[in-house]
CSV table of C-alpha atoms and ligand atoms in Angstrom, one decimal:
chain,number,residue,atom,x,y,z
A,1,UNK,CA,0.0,0.0,0.0
A,2,UNK,CA,1.5,3.3,-1.0
A,3,UNK,CA,1.2,5.7,1.9
A,4,UNK,CA,3.5,8.3,0.5
A,5,UNK,CA,3.3,11.5,2.5
A,6,UNK,CA,-0.4,11.2,3.2
A,7,UNK,CA,-1.1,11.9,6.8
A,8,UNK,CA,-2.3,9.0,8.9
A,9,UNK,CA,-2.7,7.4,12.3
A,10,UNK,CA,0.6,6.6,14.1
A,11,UNK,CA,-0.5,3.8,16.4
A,12,UNK,CA,-3.1,1.1,16.9
A,13,UNK,CA,-4.4,2.8,20.1
A,14,UNK,CA,-4.7,6.0,18.0
A,15,UNK,CA,-6.9,4.3,15.4
A,16,UNK,CA,-9.2,2.8,18.0
A,17,UNK,CA,-9.3,6.0,20.0
A,18,UNK,CA,-10.2,8.1,17.0
A,19,UNK,CA,-12.8,5.6,15.6
A,20,UNK,CA,-14.3,5.0,19.0
A,21,UNK,CA,-14.1,8.8,19.6
A,22,UNK,CA,-16.1,9.3,16.5
A,23,UNK,CA,-18.7,6.7,17.5
A,24,UNK,CA,-19.0,7.6,21.2
A,25,UNK,CA,-20.6,11.0,21.4
A,26,UNK,CA,-23.8,12.8,21.9
A,27,UNK,CA,-25.4,10.0,20.0
A,28,UNK,CA,-24.8,7.7,23.0
A,29,UNK,CA,-25.3,10.1,25.9
A,30,UNK,CA,-27.9,12.6,24.6
A,31,UNK,CA,-29.7,10.9,21.7
A,32,UNK,CA,-29.8,7.2,22.8
A,33,UNK,CA,-31.6,7.9,26.1
A,34,UNK,CA,-34.1,10.3,24.6
A,35,UNK,CA,-34.9,8.1,21.5
A,36,UNK,CA,-35.2,5.0,23.7
A,37,UNK,CA,-37.5,7.0,26.0
A,38,UNK,CA,-39.7,8.0,23.1
A,39,UNK,CA,-39.8,4.5,21.6
A,40,UNK,CA,-40.9,2.5,24.5
A,41,UNK,CA,-37.7,1.4,26.2
A,42,UNK,CA,-36.7,-2.3,26.4
A,43,UNK,CA,-38.2,-3.4,23.1
A,44,UNK,CA,-36.4,-0.6,21.3
A,45,UNK,CA,-33.1,-1.5,23.0
A,46,UNK,CA,-33.4,-5.1,21.8
A,47,UNK,CA,-34.0,-4.1,18.2
A,48,UNK,CA,-31.2,-1.6,18.4
A,49,UNK,CA,-28.7,-4.1,19.7
A,50,UNK,CA,-29.8,-6.6,17.0
A,51,UNK,CA,-29.1,-4.0,14.3
A,52,UNK,CA,-25.8,-3.0,15.8
A,53,UNK,CA,-24.6,-6.6,15.7
A,54,UNK,CA,-26.0,-7.8,12.4
A,55,UNK,CA,-25.8,-4.7,10.3
A,56,UNK,CA,-23.5,-2.3,12.2
A,57,UNK,CA,-20.3,-4.3,12.4
A,58,UNK,CA,-20.4,-5.5,8.7
A,59,UNK,CA,-21.1,-2.0,7.4
A,60,UNK,CA,-18.3,-0.5,9.6
A,61,UNK,CA,-15.9,-3.1,8.4
A,62,UNK,CA,-16.8,-2.5,4.8
A,63,UNK,CA,-16.3,1.3,5.2
A,64,UNK,CA,-12.9,0.8,6.8
A,65,UNK,CA,-11.9,-1.6,4.0
A,66,UNK,CA,-13.0,0.7,1.2
A,67,UNK,CA,-11.2,3.6,2.8
A,68,UNK,CA,-7.9,1.8,3.3
A,69,UNK,CA,-8.0,0.2,-0.1
A,70,UNK,CA,-8.6,3.4,-1.9
A,71,UNK,CA,-6.5,5.7,0.3
A,72,UNK,CA,-9.0,8.4,-0.5
A,73,UNK,CA,-11.8,10.5,1.0
A,74,UNK,CA,-15.5,9.4,1.1
A,75,UNK,CA,-16.2,10.5,-2.4
A,76,UNK,CA,-12.8,10.0,-4.0
A,77,UNK,CA,-12.8,6.4,-2.7
A,78,UNK,CA,-15.6,5.5,-5.1
A,79,UNK,CA,-14.1,7.4,-8.0
A,80,UNK,CA,-10.9,5.4,-7.5
A,81,UNK,CA,-12.4,2.0,-6.9
A,82,UNK,CA,-15.2,2.3,-9.5
A,83,UNK,CA,-14.0,4.9,-12.1
A,84,UNK,CA,-16.6,6.0,-14.6
A,85,UNK,CA,-19.5,4.7,-12.7
A,86,UNK,CA,-22.3,6.5,-10.7
A,87,UNK,CA,-21.2,4.9,-7.4
A,88,UNK,CA,-19.6,8.1,-6.2
A,89,UNK,CA,-23.1,9.5,-5.5
A,90,UNK,CA,-22.7,7.5,-2.2
A,91,UNK,CA,-19.9,10.0,-1.4
A,92,UNK,CA,-22.0,13.0,-2.4
A,93,UNK,CA,-24.8,11.9,-0.2
A,94,UNK,CA,-22.2,11.4,2.6
A,95,UNK,CA,-21.0,14.9,2.2
A,96,UNK,CA,-24.5,16.2,2.4
A,97,UNK,CA,-25.2,14.1,5.4
A,98,UNK,CA,-22.1,15.5,7.1
A,99,UNK,CA,-23.5,19.0,6.6
A,100,UNK,CA,-26.8,18.0,8.1
A,101,UNK,CA,-25.4,16.1,11.0
A,102,UNK,CA,-22.8,18.8,11.9
A,103,UNK,CA,-25.5,21.5,11.8
A,104,UNK,CA,-27.7,20.0,14.5
A,105,UNK,CA,-24.9,18.3,16.3
A,106,UNK,CA,-23.1,21.6,17.0
A,107,UNK,CA,-26.4,23.0,18.3
A,108,UNK,CA,-26.5,20.3,21.0
A,109,UNK,CA,-22.7,20.6,21.5
A,110,UNK,CA,-23.3,24.2,22.2
A,111,UNK,CA,-25.8,23.2,24.9
A,112,UNK,CA,-23.2,21.0,26.5
A,113,UNK,CA,-20.8,24.0,26.7
A,114,UNK,CA,-23.5,26.1,28.4
A,115,UNK,CA,-24.1,23.3,30.9
A,116,UNK,CA,-20.5,23.0,31.6
A,117,UNK,CA,-20.5,26.7,32.5
A,118,UNK,CA,-23.6,26.3,34.6
A,119,UNK,CA,-22.0,23.5,36.5
A,120,UNK,CA,-18.9,25.5,37.1
A,121,UNK,CA,-21.1,28.1,38.7
A,122,UNK,CA,-22.9,25.4,40.7
A,123,UNK,CA,-26.2,26.7,39.2
A,124,UNK,CA,-28.2,23.5,39.4
A,125,UNK,CA,-28.0,23.4,43.2
A,126,UNK,CA,-31.4,23.2,44.8
A,127,UNK,CA,-33.4,23.5,41.6
A,128,UNK,CA,-36.5,21.3,41.2
A,129,UNK,CA,-37.1,19.5,37.9
A,130,UNK,CA,-39.5,22.2,36.9
A,131,UNK,CA,-36.9,24.9,37.6
A,132,UNK,CA,-34.3,22.9,35.6
A,133,UNK,CA,-36.8,22.7,32.8
A,134,UNK,CA,-37.2,26.4,32.9
A,135,UNK,CA,-33.4,26.9,32.9
A,136,UNK,CA,-33.1,24.8,29.8
A,137,UNK,CA,-36.0,26.5,28.0
A,138,UNK,CA,-34.8,30.0,28.8
A,139,UNK,CA,-31.4,29.2,27.6
A,140,UNK,CA,-32.7,27.6,24.4
A,141,UNK,CA,-34.9,30.6,23.6
A,142,UNK,CA,-32.1,33.1,24.3
A,143,UNK,CA,-31.3,34.9,21.0
A,144,UNK,CA,-27.5,34.8,21.1
A,145,UNK,CA,-26.1,32.5,23.8
A,146,UNK,CA,-26.8,29.2,22.1
A,147,UNK,CA,-25.3,30.6,18.9
A,148,UNK,CA,-22.2,31.8,20.6
A,149,UNK,CA,-21.5,28.4,22.2
A,150,UNK,CA,-22.3,26.7,18.9
A,151,UNK,CA,-19.8,28.8,16.9
A,152,UNK,CA,-17.2,28.4,19.6
A,153,UNK,CA,-17.7,24.6,19.4
A,154,UNK,CA,-17.3,24.7,15.6
A,155,UNK,CA,-14.1,26.7,16.1
A,156,UNK,CA,-12.6,24.1,18.4
A,157,UNK,CA,-13.5,21.4,15.9
A,158,UNK,CA,-12.0,23.3,13.0
A,159,UNK,CA,-8.8,24.0,14.9
A,160,UNK,CA,-8.2,20.3,15.6
A,161,UNK,CA,-9.1,19.2,12.1
A,162,UNK,CA,-6.8,21.8,10.6
A,163,UNK,CA,-3.9,20.2,12.5
A,164,UNK,CA,-4.4,17.0,10.7
A,165,UNK,CA,-4.6,13.4,11.8
A,166,UNK,CA,-1.5,12.4,13.8
A,167,UNK,CA,-1.0,15.7,15.6
A,168,UNK,CA,-4.6,16.7,15.8
A,169,UNK,CA,-7.3,14.0,15.9
A,170,UNK,CA,-5.2,11.2,17.2
A,171,UNK,CA,-3.5,13.1,19.9
A,172,UNK,CA,-6.6,14.5,21.4
A,173,UNK,CA,-8.8,11.4,21.3
A,174,UNK,CA,-6.3,9.0,22.8
A,175,UNK,CA,-6.3,10.3,26.4
A,176,UNK,CA,-10.0,11.1,26.9
A,177,UNK,CA,-12.0,8.1,26.0
A,178,UNK,CA,-11.1,6.0,29.1
A,179,UNK,CA,-12.0,8.9,31.5
A,180,UNK,CA,-15.4,9.1,29.9
A,181,UNK,CA,-16.1,5.4,30.5
A,182,UNK,CA,-15.1,5.7,34.1
A,183,UNK,CA,-17.4,8.6,34.9
A,184,UNK,CA,-20.4,7.1,33.2
A,185,UNK,CA,-19.9,4.0,35.4
A,186,UNK,CA,-19.9,6.1,38.5
A,187,UNK,CA,-23.0,7.9,37.4
A,188,UNK,CA,-24.7,4.6,36.6
A,189,UNK,CA,-24.0,3.3,40.1
A,190,UNK,CA,-25.4,6.5,41.7
A,191,UNK,CA,-28.5,6.3,39.6
A,192,UNK,CA,-29.4,2.7,40.3
A,193,UNK,CA,-29.0,3.3,44.1
A,194,UNK,CA,-31.6,6.1,44.1
A,195,UNK,CA,-34.9,5.1,45.8
A,196,UNK,CA,-37.5,4.2,43.1
A,197,UNK,CA,-34.9,3.5,40.4
A,198,UNK,CA,-36.2,0.0,39.7
A,199,UNK,CA,-38.9,1.2,37.4
A,200,UNK,CA,-36.2,2.8,35.2
A,201,UNK,CA,-34.3,-0.5,34.8
A,202,UNK,CA,-37.5,-2.3,34.0
A,203,UNK,CA,-38.3,0.3,31.4
A,204,UNK,CA,-34.8,-0.1,29.8
A,205,UNK,CA,-34.4,-3.8,30.0
A,206,UNK,CA,-37.8,-5.4,29.9
A,207,UNK,CA,-39.0,-5.5,26.3
A,208,UNK,CA,-42.7,-4.9,25.8
A,209,UNK,CA,-43.2,-6.2,22.3
A,210,UNK,CA,-46.5,-4.4,21.9
A,211,UNK,CA,-44.5,-1.2,21.7
A,212,UNK,CA,-42.8,-2.3,18.4
A,213,UNK,CA,-44.1,-0.8,15.3
A,214,UNK,CA,-42.6,0.3,11.9
A,215,UNK,CA,-41.5,3.6,13.2
A,216,UNK,CA,-39.8,2.2,16.3
A,217,UNK,CA,-37.8,-0.3,14.0
A,218,UNK,CA,-36.8,2.5,11.7
A,219,UNK,CA,-35.7,4.7,14.7
A,220,UNK,CA,-33.7,1.8,16.0
A,221,UNK,CA,-31.9,1.4,12.7
A,222,UNK,CA,-31.3,5.1,12.4
A,223,UNK,CA,-29.9,5.3,15.9
A,224,UNK,CA,-27.6,2.3,15.2
A,225,UNK,CA,-26.2,4.0,12.2
A,226,UNK,CA,-25.9,7.3,13.9
A,227,UNK,CA,-24.3,6.0,17.0
A,228,UNK,CA,-21.7,3.9,15.1
A,229,UNK,CA,-20.9,6.8,12.8
A,230,UNK,CA,-21.6,4.6,9.8
A,231,UNK,CA,-23.4,5.2,6.5
A,232,UNK,CA,-21.8,8.5,5.4
A,233,UNK,CA,-18.2,7.7,4.8
A,234,UNK,CA,-16.7,9.0,8.1
A,235,UNK,CA,-15.1,5.6,8.5
A,236,UNK,CA,-14.1,5.4,4.8
A,237,UNK,CA,-12.2,8.6,5.5
A,238,UNK,CA,-10.7,7.3,8.8
A,239,UNK,CA,-10.0,3.9,7.1
A,240,UNK,CA,-7.8,5.7,4.6
A,241,UNK,CA,-5.5,6.8,7.4
A,242,UNK,CA,-5.1,3.3,8.9
A,243,UNK,CA,-1.8,1.5,8.3
A,244,UNK,CA,-1.8,-1.6,6.1
A,245,UNK,CA,-0.9,-3.9,9.0
A,246,UNK,CA,-3.8,-3.1,11.3
A,247,UNK,CA,-6.6,-5.6,11.7
A,248,UNK,CA,-9.8,-3.9,10.4
A,249,UNK,CA,-12.2,-6.6,11.7
A,250,UNK,CA,-10.8,-6.3,15.2
A,251,UNK,CA,-11.0,-2.5,15.0
A,252,UNK,CA,-14.7,-2.7,13.9
A,253,UNK,CA,-15.5,-5.0,16.8
A,254,UNK,CA,-13.7,-3.0,19.5
A,255,UNK,CA,-15.3,0.2,18.3
A,256,UNK,CA,-18.8,-1.3,18.2
A,257,UNK,CA,-18.4,-2.9,21.6
A,258,UNK,CA,-17.2,0.4,23.2
A,259,UNK,CA,-20.0,2.4,21.6
A,260,UNK,CA,-22.7,0.0,22.7
A,261,UNK,CA,-21.3,-0.2,26.2
A,262,UNK,CA,-21.4,3.5,26.6
A,263,UNK,CA,-24.9,3.8,25.2
A,264,UNK,CA,-26.2,1.1,27.6
A,265,UNK,CA,-24.3,2.7,30.5
A,266,UNK,CA,-25.8,6.1,29.7
A,267,UNK,CA,-29.2,4.4,29.7
A,268,UNK,CA,-28.5,2.8,33.1
A,269,UNK,CA,-27.4,6.2,34.4
A,270,UNK,CA,-30.4,8.1,33.1
A,271,UNK,CA,-33.6,5.9,33.2
A,272,UNK,CA,-33.5,5.0,36.9
A,273,UNK,CA,-33.2,8.7,37.7
A,274,UNK,CA,-35.9,9.6,35.1
A,275,UNK,CA,-38.3,7.3,37.0
A,276,UNK,CA,-37.0,8.2,40.5
A,277,UNK,CA,-37.6,11.9,39.9
A,278,UNK,CA,-40.8,11.5,38.0
A,279,UNK,CA,-39.5,12.9,34.7
A,280,UNK,CA,-41.3,12.0,31.5
A,281,UNK,CA,-39.2,9.4,29.5
A,282,UNK,CA,-40.7,11.0,26.3
A,283,UNK,CA,-39.4,14.5,27.0
A,284,UNK,CA,-37.3,14.4,23.9
A,285,UNK,CA,-34.0,16.3,23.3
A,286,UNK,CA,-34.1,18.0,26.7
A,287,UNK,CA,-34.2,14.7,28.6
A,288,UNK,CA,-30.5,14.4,29.7
A,289,UNK,CA,-30.2,18.2,30.4
A,290,UNK,CA,-32.9,17.9,33.1
A,291,UNK,CA,-32.2,14.4,34.4
A,292,UNK,CA,-28.4,14.6,34.9
A,293,UNK,CA,-28.4,17.8,37.0
A,294,UNK,CA,-31.1,16.1,39.1
A,295,UNK,CA,-28.8,13.1,39.7
A,296,UNK,CA,-25.8,15.4,40.5
A,297,UNK,CA,-27.9,17.2,43.2
A,298,UNK,CA,-28.5,13.9,44.9
A,299,UNK,CA,-24.9,12.9,45.0
A,300,UNK,CA,-22.2,13.5,47.5
A,301,UNK,CA,-19.6,15.5,45.6
A,302,UNK,CA,-22.2,16.2,43.0
A,303,UNK,CA,-20.6,19.5,42.1
A,304,UNK,CA,-17.4,17.8,41.0
A,305,UNK,CA,-19.1,15.0,39.3
A,306,UNK,CA,-21.2,17.5,37.3
A,307,UNK,CA,-18.1,19.3,36.4
A,308,UNK,CA,-16.2,16.3,35.2
A,309,UNK,CA,-19.2,14.9,33.5
A,310,UNK,CA,-19.8,18.0,31.4
A,311,UNK,CA,-16.1,18.3,30.6
A,312,UNK,CA,-16.2,14.8,29.3
A,313,UNK,CA,-19.4,15.3,27.4
A,314,UNK,CA,-17.9,18.2,25.6
A,315,UNK,CA,-14.9,16.1,24.7
A,316,UNK,CA,-17.1,13.2,23.6
A,317,UNK,CA,-19.0,15.6,21.3
A,318,UNK,CA,-15.7,17.1,20.0
A,319,UNK,CA,-14.2,13.8,19.1
A,320,UNK,CA,-17.3,13.1,17.1
A,321,UNK,CA,-17.6,16.5,15.4
A,322,UNK,CA,-14.0,16.3,14.2
A,323,UNK,CA,-14.8,13.0,12.5
A,324,UNK,CA,-17.7,14.6,10.7
A,325,UNK,CA,-15.9,17.7,9.7
A,326,UNK,CA,-12.9,15.6,8.5
A,327,UNK,CA,-15.2,13.9,5.9
A,328,UNK,CA,-15.9,17.3,4.3
A,329,UNK,CA,-12.4,18.7,4.7
A,330,UNK,CA,-10.8,15.6,3.3
A,331,UNK,CA,-13.1,15.7,0.3
A,332,UNK,CA,-12.7,19.4,-0.3
A,333,UNK,CA,-8.9,19.4,0.0
A,334,UNK,CA,-8.3,16.2,-2.0
A,335,UNK,CA,-10.9,16.4,-4.7
A,336,UNK,CA,-11.0,20.2,-5.2
A,337,UNK,CA,-7.3,20.6,-4.6
A,338,UNK,CA,-7.4,23.1,-1.9
A,339,UNK,CA,-5.0,23.5,1.0
A,340,UNK,CA,-6.1,21.9,4.2
A,341,UNK,CA,-6.3,25.3,5.8
A,342,UNK,CA,-8.6,26.8,3.2
A,343,UNK,CA,-10.7,23.6,3.1
A,344,UNK,CA,-11.2,23.7,6.8
A,345,UNK,CA,-12.2,27.4,6.9
A,346,UNK,CA,-14.6,26.9,3.9
A,347,UNK,CA,-16.2,23.7,5.3
A,348,UNK,CA,-16.6,24.9,8.9
A,349,UNK,CA,-17.9,28.3,7.7
A,350,UNK,CA,-20.5,27.0,5.3
A,351,UNK,CA,-21.7,24.3,7.7
A,352,UNK,CA,-22.0,27.0,10.4
A,353,UNK,CA,-24.6,28.9,8.3
A,354,UNK,CA,-26.9,25.9,8.3
A,355,UNK,CA,-26.0,25.3,12.0
A,356,UNK,CA,-27.1,28.8,13.0
A,357,UNK,CA,-30.5,28.3,11.3
A,358,UNK,CA,-30.8,25.0,13.1
A,359,UNK,CA,-30.1,26.5,16.5
A,360,UNK,CA,-32.5,29.3,15.9
A,361,UNK,CA,-35.2,26.9,14.8
A,362,UNK,CA,-34.9,25.1,18.2
A,363,UNK,CA,-35.4,28.3,20.1
A,364,UNK,CA,-36.2,31.9,19.2
A,365,UNK,CA,-37.3,31.2,15.6
A,366,UNK,CA,-39.6,28.2,15.6
A,367,UNK,CA,-41.0,29.5,12.3
A,368,UNK,CA,-38.1,27.8,10.6
A,369,UNK,CA,-40.0,24.6,10.1
A,370,UNK,CA,-41.8,22.3,7.6
A,371,UNK,CA,-45.0,20.8,8.8
A,372,UNK,CA,-44.7,20.2,12.5
A,373,UNK,CA,-41.0,19.6,12.4
A,374,UNK,CA,-38.5,22.5,12.9
A,375,UNK,CA,-35.3,22.6,10.9
A,376,UNK,CA,-33.4,20.9,13.8
A,377,UNK,CA,-35.8,17.9,13.8
A,378,UNK,CA,-35.8,17.7,10.0
A,379,UNK,CA,-32.0,17.6,9.7
A,380,UNK,CA,-31.8,15.1,12.6
A,381,UNK,CA,-34.5,12.9,11.1
A,382,UNK,CA,-33.3,13.1,7.5
A,383,UNK,CA,-29.7,12.3,8.3
A,384,UNK,CA,-30.0,9.6,10.9
A,385,UNK,CA,-33.1,7.8,9.7
A,386,UNK,CA,-32.9,8.3,6.0
A,387,UNK,CA,-29.5,9.3,4.6
A,388,UNK,CA,-27.3,7.0,6.8
A,389,UNK,CA,-29.3,3.8,6.3
A,390,UNK,CA,-29.5,4.6,2.6
A,391,UNK,CA,-25.8,5.3,2.5
A,392,UNK,CA,-25.1,2.0,4.4
A,393,UNK,CA,-27.3,0.1,2.0
A,394,UNK,CA,-25.4,1.4,-1.0
A,395,UNK,CA,-22.0,0.8,0.7
A,396,UNK,CA,-22.7,-2.9,1.4
A,397,UNK,CA,-24.1,-3.3,-2.1
A,398,UNK,CA,-20.9,-1.8,-3.4
A,399,UNK,CA,-18.6,-3.9,-1.2
A,400,UNK,CA,-20.7,-7.1,-1.7
A,401,UNK,CA,-21.6,-6.9,-5.4
A,402,UNK,CA,-19.3,-4.4,-7.2
A,403,UNK,CA,-16.0,-5.1,-5.5
A,404,UNK,CA,-14.2,-8.2,-6.5
A,405,UNK,CA,-14.4,-10.7,-3.6
A,406,UNK,CA,-10.6,-11.3,-3.8
A,407,UNK,CA,-9.9,-7.6,-3.5
A,408,UNK,CA,-12.1,-7.1,-0.5
A,409,UNK,CA,-10.7,-10.2,1.1
A,410,UNK,CA,-7.2,-9.0,0.4
A,411,UNK,CA,-7.9,-5.8,2.2
A,412,UNK,CA,-9.6,-7.3,5.2
A,413,UNK,CA,-7.0,-10.0,5.7
A,414,UNK,CA,-4.0,-7.7,5.1
A,415,UNK,CA,-3.0,-9.6,2.0
A,416,UNK,CA,-3.9,-12.9,3.5
A,417,UNK,CA,-1.6,-12.5,6.5
A,418,UNK,CA,-4.5,-12.6,8.9
A,419,UNK,CA,-6.8,-15.5,9.3
A,420,UNK,CA,-10.4,-14.2,9.1
A,421,UNK,CA,-12.8,-16.6,10.7
A,422,UNK,CA,-16.2,-15.4,9.9
A,423,UNK,CA,-15.6,-14.2,6.4
A,424,UNK,CA,-18.4,-16.2,4.9
A,425,UNK,CA,-20.8,-14.7,7.4
A,426,UNK,CA,-19.6,-11.2,6.6
A,427,UNK,CA,-19.9,-11.9,2.9
A,428,UNK,CA,-23.4,-13.3,3.3
A,429,UNK,CA,-24.5,-10.3,5.4
A,430,UNK,CA,-23.1,-7.6,3.0
A,431,UNK,CA,-24.5,-9.3,-0.1
A,432,UNK,CA,-27.9,-10.4,1.2
A,433,UNK,CA,-28.9,-10.0,4.8
A,434,UNK,CA,-28.0,-6.3,5.3
A,435,UNK,CA,-29.4,-5.0,2.0
A,436,UNK,CA,-32.6,-6.8,2.4
A,437,UNK,CA,-33.0,-5.9,6.1
A,438,UNK,CA,-32.2,-2.2,5.5
A,439,UNK,CA,-34.6,-2.0,2.5
A,440,UNK,CA,-37.4,-3.7,4.4
A,441,UNK,CA,-37.1,-1.5,7.5
A,442,UNK,CA,-36.9,1.5,5.3
A,443,UNK,CA,-39.9,0.8,3.1
A,444,UNK,CA,-41.9,-0.4,6.0
A,445,UNK,CA,-41.0,2.7,8.0
A,446,UNK,CA,-42.2,4.7,5.1
A,447,UNK,CA,-45.5,2.9,5.3
A,448,UNK,CA,-45.2,0.6,2.3
A,449,UNK,CA,-46.3,-2.7,3.7
A,450,UNK,CA,-48.1,-1.7,6.8
A,451,UNK,CA,-46.2,-4.3,8.7
A,452,UNK,CA,-46.5,-3.6,12.5
A,453,UNK,CA,-48.9,-0.8,11.7
A,454,UNK,CA,-48.2,2.6,10.1
A,455,UNK,CA,-44.9,4.4,10.2
A,456,UNK,CA,-45.2,7.9,11.6
A,457,UNK,CA,-43.4,10.4,9.4
A,458,UNK,CA,-45.3,13.4,10.5
B,501,LIG,N1,-21.5,8.7,16.3
B,501,LIG,C1,-21.5,10.0,16.8
B,501,LIG,C2,-22.3,10.0,18.1
B,501,LIG,O1,-22.9,9.0,18.4
B,501,LIG,C3,-21.9,11.0,15.8
B,501,LIG,C4,-21.2,10.9,14.6
B,501,LIG,C5,-19.9,11.2,14.4
B,501,LIG,C6,-21.6,10.4,13.3
B,501,LIG,N2,-19.5,10.9,13.1
B,501,LIG,C7,-20.5,10.5,12.4
B,501,LIG,C8,-22.8,10.0,12.9
B,501,LIG,C9,-20.6,10.0,11.1
B,501,LIG,C10,-22.9,9.6,11.6
B,501,LIG,C11,-21.9,9.6,10.7
B,501,LIG,O2,-22.4,11.0,18.7
């Protein structure tokens, strides 16, 4: 594999940290609990884990393999591997998805910065859940504060991405992931020892199959893709920075395992408290911003835990936003022949415009909406539940049907130096199982067959 002077990851730990850093983020700690809450709890979790294992790992492995094989960005990879074909529209859709995701993701990342500052000032102390709700709503409706935090967050993201892979992304992700894991475990322990917490665990772990409908299944698929950072070429891009002697299959497994563990731990930290404090599990995007301050109030040393937690949440968000921005920057710099510096400024700047509209639509300007969804909801729904699964579908079709089987095997087995045990299962999944499953969930979610009742797209 020619690596030339292309930037890349320097160590195995760096690869895992960066890829796990991309996967573990607000998707696990903010989105997973609220989407699980809205979709009935245990049954949703079950479907979600099923998708993670059966579809998530193979899609992730395919992305890493396509990236490393081509040594190119999310769009360039398809131009290189399938010249003269239309396959590179996968890359175009990926770039568009990166815009959408980063726009609403930096909105929420901005909220985490505000909450970090509130926790420094010990502002949650003594607030009831109603008061915490008011705190959140007042902040969200403030005309400039959420925008300020959002742009600041985008700036941090851009600064790291600008520095490149080894001295930027790798360096910053390697230290911080273990700390995050530790603090979530501590929070989980506090939450399950709260009086009245049992109902939360029952909600999270006891599936009630009557809650499953087409929409729940689609939401679970979307959450699986979003949480693993798959379906838009982020891992094609990262894969292109991975050395030729790293084991891609093992990388995919470790990243998936870490990501799922953090999501479940976040659920264990949040749902017992949701029930113990009588918060609505369906409260949507504000769920963790109300629940977590309540837990901190009930803890000895809550002030410090709140502080550490929000520091880590900011970091978790940052290691994810850099992976999304990198998709766009790698594309712009490699395909449009621009310096990394210019590409970073251009990408971060243009995404921020969409991001600002998105933040405003969540607060002071609810008139930015279509039907009963505001721009924030639209971008979140369109990217996670439509673009990522569709991207994933096309990626497995590409890997399974377009790529030569020997070439794919060559990449995954590091030129047959690794023994790959479940290669037949992987191949079966990417050719048949994953495409059929994604297509079914998709069409059914859009209300095509009416299986499990109507999908709810309103
Ligand atoms: N997985 C991240 C999270 O859970 C979000 C994310 C980062 C992402 N990069 C991505 C989602 C690429 C989809 C595609 O917070």
